[in-house]
Coordinates of C-alpha atoms and ligand atoms in Angstrom, one line a residue:
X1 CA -65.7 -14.0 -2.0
X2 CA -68.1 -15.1 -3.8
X3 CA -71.4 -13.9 -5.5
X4 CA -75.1 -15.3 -5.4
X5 CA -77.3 -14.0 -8.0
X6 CA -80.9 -14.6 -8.2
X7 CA -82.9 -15.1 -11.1
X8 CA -82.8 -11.1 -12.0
X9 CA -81.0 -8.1 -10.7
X10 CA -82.6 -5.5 -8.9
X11 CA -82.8 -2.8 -11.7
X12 CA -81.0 -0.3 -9.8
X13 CA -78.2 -2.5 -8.9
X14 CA -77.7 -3.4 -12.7
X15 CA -78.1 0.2 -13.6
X16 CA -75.0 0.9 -10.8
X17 CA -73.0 -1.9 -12.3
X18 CA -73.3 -0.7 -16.0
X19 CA -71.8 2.7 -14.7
X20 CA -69.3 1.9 -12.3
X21 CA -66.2 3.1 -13.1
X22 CA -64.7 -0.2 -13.5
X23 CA -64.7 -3.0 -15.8
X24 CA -67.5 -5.8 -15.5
X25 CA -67.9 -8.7 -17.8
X26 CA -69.4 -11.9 -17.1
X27 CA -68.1 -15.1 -19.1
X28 CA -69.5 -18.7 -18.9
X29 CA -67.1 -21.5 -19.2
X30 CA -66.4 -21.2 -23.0
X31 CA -65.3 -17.7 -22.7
X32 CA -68.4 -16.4 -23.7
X33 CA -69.2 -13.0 -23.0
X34 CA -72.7 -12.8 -21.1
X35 CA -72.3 -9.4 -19.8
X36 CA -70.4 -5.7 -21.1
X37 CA -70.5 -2.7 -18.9
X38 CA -69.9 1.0 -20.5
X39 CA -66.6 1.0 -18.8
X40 CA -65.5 -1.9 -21.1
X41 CA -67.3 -0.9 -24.1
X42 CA -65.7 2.5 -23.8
X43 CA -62.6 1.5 -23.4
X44 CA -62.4 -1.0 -25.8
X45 CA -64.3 0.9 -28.6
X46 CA -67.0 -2.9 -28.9
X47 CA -70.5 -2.3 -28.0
X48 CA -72.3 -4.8 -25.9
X49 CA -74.4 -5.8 -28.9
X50 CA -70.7 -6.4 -30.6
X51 CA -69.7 -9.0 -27.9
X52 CA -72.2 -10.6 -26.5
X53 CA -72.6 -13.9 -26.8
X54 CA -69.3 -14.1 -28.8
X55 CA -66.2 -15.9 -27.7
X56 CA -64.1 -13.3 -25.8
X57 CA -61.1 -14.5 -27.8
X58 CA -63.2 -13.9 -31.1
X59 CA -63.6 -10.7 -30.6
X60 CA -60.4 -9.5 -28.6
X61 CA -57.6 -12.2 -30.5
X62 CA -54.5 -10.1 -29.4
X63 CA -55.8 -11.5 -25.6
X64 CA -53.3 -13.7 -23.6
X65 CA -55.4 -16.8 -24.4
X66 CA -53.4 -19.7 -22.6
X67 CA -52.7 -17.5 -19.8
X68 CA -56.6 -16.3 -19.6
X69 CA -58.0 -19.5 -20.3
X70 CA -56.1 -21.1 -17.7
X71 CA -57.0 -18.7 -15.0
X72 CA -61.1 -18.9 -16.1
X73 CA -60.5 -23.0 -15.9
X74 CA -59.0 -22.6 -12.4
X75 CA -61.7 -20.3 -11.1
X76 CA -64.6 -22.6 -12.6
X77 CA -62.7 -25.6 -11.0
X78 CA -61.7 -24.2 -7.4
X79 CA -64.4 -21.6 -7.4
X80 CA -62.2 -19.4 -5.7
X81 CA -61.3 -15.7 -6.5
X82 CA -58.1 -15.2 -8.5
X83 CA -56.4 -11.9 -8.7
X84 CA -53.4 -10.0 -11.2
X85 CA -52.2 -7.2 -10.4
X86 CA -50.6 -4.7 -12.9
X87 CA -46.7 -5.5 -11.8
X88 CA -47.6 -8.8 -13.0
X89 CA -49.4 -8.7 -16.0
X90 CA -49.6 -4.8 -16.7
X91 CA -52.1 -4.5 -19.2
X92 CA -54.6 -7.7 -20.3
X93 CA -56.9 -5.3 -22.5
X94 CA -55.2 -3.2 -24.5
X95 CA -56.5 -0.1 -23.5
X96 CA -55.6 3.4 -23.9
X97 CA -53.6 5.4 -20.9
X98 CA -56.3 7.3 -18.7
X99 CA -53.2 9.5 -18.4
X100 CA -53.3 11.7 -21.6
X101 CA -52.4 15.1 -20.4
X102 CA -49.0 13.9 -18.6
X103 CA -48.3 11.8 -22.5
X104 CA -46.1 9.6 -19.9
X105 CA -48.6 6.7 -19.9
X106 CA -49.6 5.2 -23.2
X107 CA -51.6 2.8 -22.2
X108 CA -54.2 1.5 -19.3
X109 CA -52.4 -0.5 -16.9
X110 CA -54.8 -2.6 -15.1
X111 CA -55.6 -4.5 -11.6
X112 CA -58.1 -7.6 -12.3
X113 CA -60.1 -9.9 -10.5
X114 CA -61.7 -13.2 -11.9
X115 CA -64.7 -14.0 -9.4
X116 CA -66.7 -17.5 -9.2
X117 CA -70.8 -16.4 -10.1
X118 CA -72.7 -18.4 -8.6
X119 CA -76.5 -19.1 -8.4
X120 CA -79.2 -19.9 -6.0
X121 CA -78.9 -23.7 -6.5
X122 CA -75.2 -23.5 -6.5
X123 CA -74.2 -23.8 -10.1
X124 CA -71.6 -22.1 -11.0
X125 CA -72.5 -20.3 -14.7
X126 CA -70.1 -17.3 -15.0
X127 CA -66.8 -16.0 -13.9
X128 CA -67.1 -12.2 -13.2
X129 CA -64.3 -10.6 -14.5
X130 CA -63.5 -6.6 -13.4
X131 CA -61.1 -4.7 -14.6
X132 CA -59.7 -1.5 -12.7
X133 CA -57.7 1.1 -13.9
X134 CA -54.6 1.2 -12.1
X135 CA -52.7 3.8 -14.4
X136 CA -52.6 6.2 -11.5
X137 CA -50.9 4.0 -9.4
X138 CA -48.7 2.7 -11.6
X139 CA -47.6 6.1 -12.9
X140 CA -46.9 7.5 -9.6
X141 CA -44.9 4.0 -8.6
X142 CA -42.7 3.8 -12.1
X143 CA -42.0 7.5 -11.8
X144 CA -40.8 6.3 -7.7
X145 CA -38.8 3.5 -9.5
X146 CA -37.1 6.0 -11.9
X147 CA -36.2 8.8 -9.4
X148 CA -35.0 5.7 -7.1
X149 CA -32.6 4.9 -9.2
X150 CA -31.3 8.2 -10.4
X151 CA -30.8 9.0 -6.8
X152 CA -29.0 5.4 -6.3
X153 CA -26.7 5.6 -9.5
X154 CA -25.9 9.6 -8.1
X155 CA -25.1 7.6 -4.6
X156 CA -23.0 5.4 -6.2
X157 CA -21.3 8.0 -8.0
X158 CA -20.7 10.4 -4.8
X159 CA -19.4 7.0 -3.3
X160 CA -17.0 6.6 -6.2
X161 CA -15.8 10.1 -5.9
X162 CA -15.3 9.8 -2.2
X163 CA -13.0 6.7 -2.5
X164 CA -11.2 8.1 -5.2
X165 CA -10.6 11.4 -2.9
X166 CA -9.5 8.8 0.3
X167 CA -7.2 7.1 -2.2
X168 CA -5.7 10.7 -3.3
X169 CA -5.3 12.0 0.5
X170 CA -3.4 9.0 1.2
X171 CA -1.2 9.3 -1.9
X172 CA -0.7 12.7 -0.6
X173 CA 0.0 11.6 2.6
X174 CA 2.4 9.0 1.7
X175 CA 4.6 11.6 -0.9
X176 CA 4.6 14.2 1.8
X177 CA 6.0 11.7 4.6
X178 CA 8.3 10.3 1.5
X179 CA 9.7 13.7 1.2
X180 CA 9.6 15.0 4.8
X181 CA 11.9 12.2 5.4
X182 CA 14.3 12.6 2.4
X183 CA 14.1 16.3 3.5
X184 CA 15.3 15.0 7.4
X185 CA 18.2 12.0 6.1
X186 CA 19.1 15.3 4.2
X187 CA 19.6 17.3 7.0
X188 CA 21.2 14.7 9.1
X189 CA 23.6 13.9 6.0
X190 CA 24.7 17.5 5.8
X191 CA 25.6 17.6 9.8
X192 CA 27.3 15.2 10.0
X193 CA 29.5 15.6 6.6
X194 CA 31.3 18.4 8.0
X195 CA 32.9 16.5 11.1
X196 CA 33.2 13.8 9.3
X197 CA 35.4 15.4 6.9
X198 CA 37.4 17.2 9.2
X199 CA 37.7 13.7 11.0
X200 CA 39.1 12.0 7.5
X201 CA 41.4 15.3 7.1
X202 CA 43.1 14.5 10.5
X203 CA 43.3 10.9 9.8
X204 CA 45.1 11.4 7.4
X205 CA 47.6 13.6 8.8
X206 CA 47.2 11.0 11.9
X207 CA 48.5 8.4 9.2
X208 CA 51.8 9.7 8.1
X209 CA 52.5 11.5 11.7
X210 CA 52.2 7.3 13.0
X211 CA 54.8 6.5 9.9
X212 CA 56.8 9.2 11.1
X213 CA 56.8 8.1 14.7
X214 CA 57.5 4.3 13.6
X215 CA 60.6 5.4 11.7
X216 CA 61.9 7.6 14.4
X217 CA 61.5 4.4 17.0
X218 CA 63.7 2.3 13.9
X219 CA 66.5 4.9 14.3
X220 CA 66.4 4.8 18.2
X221 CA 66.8 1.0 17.7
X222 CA 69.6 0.8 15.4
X223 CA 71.3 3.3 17.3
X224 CA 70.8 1.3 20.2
X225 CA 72.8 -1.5 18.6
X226 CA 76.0 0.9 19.3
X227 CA 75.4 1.2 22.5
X228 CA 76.1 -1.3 25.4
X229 CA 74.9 -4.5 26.5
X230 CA 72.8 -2.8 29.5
X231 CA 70.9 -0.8 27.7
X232 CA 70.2 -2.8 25.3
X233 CA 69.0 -5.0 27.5
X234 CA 66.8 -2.4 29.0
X235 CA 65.5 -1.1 25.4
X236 CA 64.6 -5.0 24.7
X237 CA 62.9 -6.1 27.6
X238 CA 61.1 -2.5 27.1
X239 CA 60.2 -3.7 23.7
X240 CA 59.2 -6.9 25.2
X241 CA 57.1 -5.8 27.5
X242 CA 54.9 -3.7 25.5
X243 CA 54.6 -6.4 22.6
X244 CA 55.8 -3.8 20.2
X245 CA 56.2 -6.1 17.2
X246 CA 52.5 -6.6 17.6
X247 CA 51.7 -3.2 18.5
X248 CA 53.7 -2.3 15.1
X249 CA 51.8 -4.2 12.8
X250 CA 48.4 -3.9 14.6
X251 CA 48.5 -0.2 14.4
X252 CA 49.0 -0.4 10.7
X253 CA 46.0 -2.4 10.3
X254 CA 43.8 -0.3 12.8
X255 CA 44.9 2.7 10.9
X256 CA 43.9 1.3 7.5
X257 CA 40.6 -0.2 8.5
X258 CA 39.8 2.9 10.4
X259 CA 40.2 4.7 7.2
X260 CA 38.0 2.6 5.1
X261 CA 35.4 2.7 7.9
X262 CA 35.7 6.6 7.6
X263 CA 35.3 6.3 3.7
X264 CA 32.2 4.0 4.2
X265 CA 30.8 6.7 6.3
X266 CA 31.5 9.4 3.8
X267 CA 30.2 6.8 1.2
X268 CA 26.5 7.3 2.8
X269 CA 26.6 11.0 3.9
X270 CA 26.9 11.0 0.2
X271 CA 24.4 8.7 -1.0
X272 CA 21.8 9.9 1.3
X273 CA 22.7 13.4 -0.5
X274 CA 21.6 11.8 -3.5
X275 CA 18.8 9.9 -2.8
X276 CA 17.0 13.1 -1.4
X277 CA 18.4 15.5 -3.8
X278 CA 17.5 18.2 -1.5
X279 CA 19.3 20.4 -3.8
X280 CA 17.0 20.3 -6.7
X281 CA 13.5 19.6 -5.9
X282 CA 12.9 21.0 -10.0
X283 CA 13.5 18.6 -13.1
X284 CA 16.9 18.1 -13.9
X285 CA 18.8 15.8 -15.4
X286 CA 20.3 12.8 -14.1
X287 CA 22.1 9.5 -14.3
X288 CA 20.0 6.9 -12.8
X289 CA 22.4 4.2 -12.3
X290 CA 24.1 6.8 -9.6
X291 CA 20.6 6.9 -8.0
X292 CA 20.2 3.4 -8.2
X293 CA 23.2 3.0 -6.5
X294 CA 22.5 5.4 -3.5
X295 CA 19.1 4.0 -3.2
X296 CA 20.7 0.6 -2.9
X297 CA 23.0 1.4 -0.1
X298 CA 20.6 3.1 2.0
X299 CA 18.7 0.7 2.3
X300 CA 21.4 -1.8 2.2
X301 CA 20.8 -3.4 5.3
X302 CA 16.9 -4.3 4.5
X303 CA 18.7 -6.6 1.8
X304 CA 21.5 -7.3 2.4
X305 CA 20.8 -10.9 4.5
X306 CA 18.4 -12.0 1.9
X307 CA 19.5 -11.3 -1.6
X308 CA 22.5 -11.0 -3.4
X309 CA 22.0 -8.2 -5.9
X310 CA 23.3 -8.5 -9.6
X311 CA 23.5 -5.3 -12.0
X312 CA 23.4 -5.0 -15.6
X313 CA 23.7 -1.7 -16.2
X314 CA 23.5 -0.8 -19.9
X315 CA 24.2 2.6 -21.1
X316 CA 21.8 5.1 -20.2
X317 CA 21.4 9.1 -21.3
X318 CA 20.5 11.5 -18.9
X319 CA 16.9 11.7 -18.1
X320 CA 15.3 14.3 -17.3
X321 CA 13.3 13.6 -14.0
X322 CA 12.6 14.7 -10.7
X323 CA 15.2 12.3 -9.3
X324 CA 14.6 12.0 -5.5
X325 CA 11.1 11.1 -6.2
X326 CA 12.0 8.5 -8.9
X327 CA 14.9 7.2 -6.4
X328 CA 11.5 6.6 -4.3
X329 CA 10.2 4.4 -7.1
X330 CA 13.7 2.4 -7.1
X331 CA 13.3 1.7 -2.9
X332 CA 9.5 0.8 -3.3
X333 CA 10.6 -1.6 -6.6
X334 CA 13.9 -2.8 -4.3
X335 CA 12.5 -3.4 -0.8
X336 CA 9.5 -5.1 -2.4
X337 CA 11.9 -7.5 -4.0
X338 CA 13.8 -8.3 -1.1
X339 CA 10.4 -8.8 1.0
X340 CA 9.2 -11.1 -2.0
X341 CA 12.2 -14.1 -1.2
X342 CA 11.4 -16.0 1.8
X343 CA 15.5 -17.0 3.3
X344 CA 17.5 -16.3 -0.3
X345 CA 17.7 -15.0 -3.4
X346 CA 18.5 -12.9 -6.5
X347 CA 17.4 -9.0 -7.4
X348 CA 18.5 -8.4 -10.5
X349 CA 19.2 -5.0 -11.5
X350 CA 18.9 -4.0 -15.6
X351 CA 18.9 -0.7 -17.2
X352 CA 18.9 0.1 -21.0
X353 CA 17.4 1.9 -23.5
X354 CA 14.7 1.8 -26.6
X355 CA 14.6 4.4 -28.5
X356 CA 13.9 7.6 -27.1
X357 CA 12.6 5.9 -23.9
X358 CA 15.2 4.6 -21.1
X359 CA 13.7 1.5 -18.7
X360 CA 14.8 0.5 -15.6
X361 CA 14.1 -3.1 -14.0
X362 CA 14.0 -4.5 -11.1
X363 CA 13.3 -8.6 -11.1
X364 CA 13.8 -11.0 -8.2
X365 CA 13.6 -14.6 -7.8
X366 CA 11.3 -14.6 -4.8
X367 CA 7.3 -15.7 -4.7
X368 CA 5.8 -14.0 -7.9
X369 CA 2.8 -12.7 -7.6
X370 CA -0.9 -14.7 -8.2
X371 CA -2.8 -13.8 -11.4
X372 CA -5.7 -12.4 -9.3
X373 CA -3.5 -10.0 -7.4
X374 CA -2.1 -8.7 -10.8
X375 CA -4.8 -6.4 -11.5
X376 CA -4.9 -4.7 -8.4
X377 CA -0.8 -4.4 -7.0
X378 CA -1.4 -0.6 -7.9
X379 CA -4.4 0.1 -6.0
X380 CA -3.8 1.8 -3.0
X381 CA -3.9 -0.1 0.2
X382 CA -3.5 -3.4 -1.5
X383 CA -1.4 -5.5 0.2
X384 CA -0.9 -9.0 1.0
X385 CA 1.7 -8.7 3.8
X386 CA 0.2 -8.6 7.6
X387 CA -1.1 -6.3 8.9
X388 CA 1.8 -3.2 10.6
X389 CA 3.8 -4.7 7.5
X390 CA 2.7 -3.2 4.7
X391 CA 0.2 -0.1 4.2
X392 CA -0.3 -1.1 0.3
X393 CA 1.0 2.7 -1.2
X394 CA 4.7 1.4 -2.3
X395 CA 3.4 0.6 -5.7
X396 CA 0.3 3.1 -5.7
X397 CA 2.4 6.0 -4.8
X398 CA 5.1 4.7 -7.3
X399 CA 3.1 4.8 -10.5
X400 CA 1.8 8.4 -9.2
X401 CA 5.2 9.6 -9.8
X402 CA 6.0 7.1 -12.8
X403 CA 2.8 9.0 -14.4
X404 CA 4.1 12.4 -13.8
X405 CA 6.9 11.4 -15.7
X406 CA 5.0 10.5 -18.3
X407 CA 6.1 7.1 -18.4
X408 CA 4.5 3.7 -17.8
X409 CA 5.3 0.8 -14.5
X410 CA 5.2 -2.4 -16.3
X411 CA 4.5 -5.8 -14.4
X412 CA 5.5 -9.6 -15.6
X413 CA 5.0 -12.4 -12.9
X414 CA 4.2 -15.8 -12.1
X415 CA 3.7 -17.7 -8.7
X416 CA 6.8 -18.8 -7.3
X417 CA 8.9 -18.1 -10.4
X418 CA 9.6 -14.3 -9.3
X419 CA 8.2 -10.9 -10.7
X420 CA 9.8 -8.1 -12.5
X421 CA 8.9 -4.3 -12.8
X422 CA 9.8 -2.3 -15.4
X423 CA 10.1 1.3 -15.1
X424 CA 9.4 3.4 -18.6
X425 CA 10.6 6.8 -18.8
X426 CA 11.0 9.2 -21.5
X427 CA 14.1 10.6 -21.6
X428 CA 13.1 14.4 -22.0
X429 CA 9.8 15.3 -20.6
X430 CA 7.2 16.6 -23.8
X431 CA 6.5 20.1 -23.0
X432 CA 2.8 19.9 -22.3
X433 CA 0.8 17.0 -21.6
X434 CA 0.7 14.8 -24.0
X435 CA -0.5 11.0 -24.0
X436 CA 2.9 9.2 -23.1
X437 CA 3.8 7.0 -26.6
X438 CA 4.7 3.8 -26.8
X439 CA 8.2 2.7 -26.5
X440 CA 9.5 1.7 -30.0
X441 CA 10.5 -1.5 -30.9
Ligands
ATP1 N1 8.4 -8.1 -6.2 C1 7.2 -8.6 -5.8 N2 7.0 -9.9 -5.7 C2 5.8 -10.4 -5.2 N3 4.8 -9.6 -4.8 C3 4.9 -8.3 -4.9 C4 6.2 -7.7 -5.4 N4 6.0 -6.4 -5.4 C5 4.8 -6.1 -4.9 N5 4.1 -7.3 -4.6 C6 2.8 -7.4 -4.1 O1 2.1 -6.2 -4.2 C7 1.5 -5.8 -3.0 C8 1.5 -4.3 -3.0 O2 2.8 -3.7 -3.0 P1 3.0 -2.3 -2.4 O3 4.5 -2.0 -2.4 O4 2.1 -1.3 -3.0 O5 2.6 -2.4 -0.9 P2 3.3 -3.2 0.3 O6 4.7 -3.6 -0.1 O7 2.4 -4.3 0.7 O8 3.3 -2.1 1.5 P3 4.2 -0.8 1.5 O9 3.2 0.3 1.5 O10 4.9 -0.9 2.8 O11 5.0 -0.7 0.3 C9 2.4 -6.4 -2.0 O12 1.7 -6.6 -0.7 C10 2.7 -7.8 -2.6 O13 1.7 -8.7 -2.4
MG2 MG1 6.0 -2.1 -0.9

């Protein structure tokens, strides 16, 4: 847009322009000021018989010269309308806020326009410069801007919350099924120790009565020697015929394997006892090698193939803990190990004691861990295994119950060289809640 000017203003337009609620200054190509309006001898405290005449920069030096210069330049050049609005250059005159009542605004910001003057002959004399107060707007948008993001950082804390109340239900989730199914190997242990141990009882009668029965059939055989040469004949080909030399031995064997089988059985009726502890669900106090031990032969048969397990065991109080729980932390620790070597390996087993604190660890030789995944192995849901192999709560729900203890799940790894986890406990609980101490030494 541009403006033609004759020689003179009407008188009413000029007295409309010296009103207007809106900044109007005219400057020739030195920055010159060749017209002042009220609005900008108001607001800038300079009469027009201050400034014109005088070098806009003379008179207002705190002005963005470069930047102002520039633009005047590029309008006198192109003779085309420039703009700024107030996000970009928020206040050029440093004006007070029309916005005294609210305090909120201290100053004017302000929309400009920079427009080509240009005569009847087509010389261009003047850039018309207006200024208009965009405070209003501004307020009203920065006030927008602030509420925006109050709302956004209260979204991003109700998002926060709701994640951290997903990761707790499934922690939940995870401990209940955890104990519903110590609760059921419980159950199933206790049925079936009874005929099992009536089944052992008879064996062993079953073992001396087959001694007895074997010594009464040596008699009869000796005693056959007395007799003559056709029943002897008969009591041989007898003998013979039913392989009993075989029969003899083989029964001795059956017997004796038998037995151990039974002794296996009664071996994990036992441990499965432990590991749930269905007796005590309370603190008590325990000897975690024996929980070790029963957590290792239930689930025996997840390692077994892959990893040969070695123990040092070094001499350990009792603890006080809620044992079936921390004998989850051991199978977590354990199976994790065993899924961690590829065809075969080592889990090493170490216990001992620093001071007032006991640790158990549980290191393998199987693909360590990378450094990026170090951070994160106790958030829950993290895994790396595919998916249906691994829900990612082993380790989460394991330093839930490591916490409750008051003690601390320690990690040391490195990619292909194997990882170990270290299991702090205190060995009695502190009676409130205090902040769980270092381990000494
Ligand atoms: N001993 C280990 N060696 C290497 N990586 C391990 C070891 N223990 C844990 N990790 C890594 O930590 C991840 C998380 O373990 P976590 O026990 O929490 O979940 P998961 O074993 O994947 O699934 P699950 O819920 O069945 O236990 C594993 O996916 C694995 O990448
Ligand atoms: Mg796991």
């Amino acid at each position: 847009m541009t403006v033609i000017v004759g020689e003179m203003l009407h008188a009413e337009l000029g007295a409309v322009l010296q009103h207007i609620n809106l900044g109007v200054l005219l400057l020739d190509e030195q920055c010159r000021v060749s017209y002042w309006n009220d609005f900008m001898a108001v607001n800038s405290g300079k009469d027009s018989d201050e400034v014109l005449g005088q070098s806009l920069f003379e008179v207002f030096p705190e002005l963005p010269r470069l930047w102002l210069q520039k633009k005047i330049d590029g309008v006198f050049a192109l003779k085309n309308l420039a703009f700024t609005s107030w996000q970009q250059r928020p206040h050029l005159f440093n004006f007070c806020g029309s916005r005294p009542i609210t305090g909120q605004v201290e100053r004017m910001f302000q929309n400009c326009t920079f427009c080509p003057v240009i005569d009847a002959s087509g010389t261009m004399k003047y850039v018309c410069l207006t200024i208009a107060d965009a405070t209003e707007t501004a307020a009203q948008q920065l006030e927008l801007e602030r509420l925006n993001e109050l709302l956004q950082a209260e979204k991003d804390e109700q998002s926060r919350l709701i994640h951290k109340l997903e990761d707790a239900q499934a922690q939940l989730l995870q401990s209940e099924k955890m104990a519903a199914i110590g609760q059921l190997a419980a159950g199933v242990a206790h049925e079936i120790n009874n005929p099992v141990g009536y089944v052992y009882s008879n064996f062993s009668s079953l073992e001396s009565y087959v001694g007895d029965l074997f010594s009464l059939i040596d008699t009869f055989q000796l005693a056959s020697q007395q007799q003559d040469a056709a029943f002897r004949g008969q009591i041989e080909q007898a003998t013979q015929a039913l392989d009993y030399e075989f029969l003899r031995s083989d029964m001795a064997a059956l017997v004796r394997e038998s037995r151990q089988g039974l002794e296996r059985v009664k071996q994990i009726v036992q441990d499965l006892r432990d590991f749930s502890h269905i007796d005590s669900g309370d603190w008590q106090l325990a000897d975690l090698h024996k929980g070790l031990d029963s957590t290792l032969n239930v689930i025996w048969n997840e390692i077994k193939f892959k990893a040969e397990v070695v123990k040092h065991y070094g001499e350990l109080p009792s603890v006080q803990c809620l044992g079936s729980q921390l004998n989850q932390v051991f199978m977590n620790l354990i199976i994790n190990a065993a899924h961690a070597i590829d065809k075969q390996g080592t889990i090493w087993l170490e216990t001992g004691t620093q001071g007032d604190w006991v640790f158990v660890r549980v290191r393998d030789s199987g693909s360590g861990i990378a450094p990026e995944h170090l951070s994160r192995l106790f958030e829950p849901f993290f895994t790396t295994k595919p998916v249906g192999q691994g829900t990612g709560l082993g380790l989460s729900v394991s330093y839930s119950i490591i916490a409750k203890h008051q003690g601390r799940l320690e990690v040391e790894s490195l990619p292909g060289q194997g990882a170990a986890f270290t299991v702090w406990l205190p060995v009695r609980q502190a009676p409130a809640d205090p902040p769980a101490p270092s381990p000494a030494g």
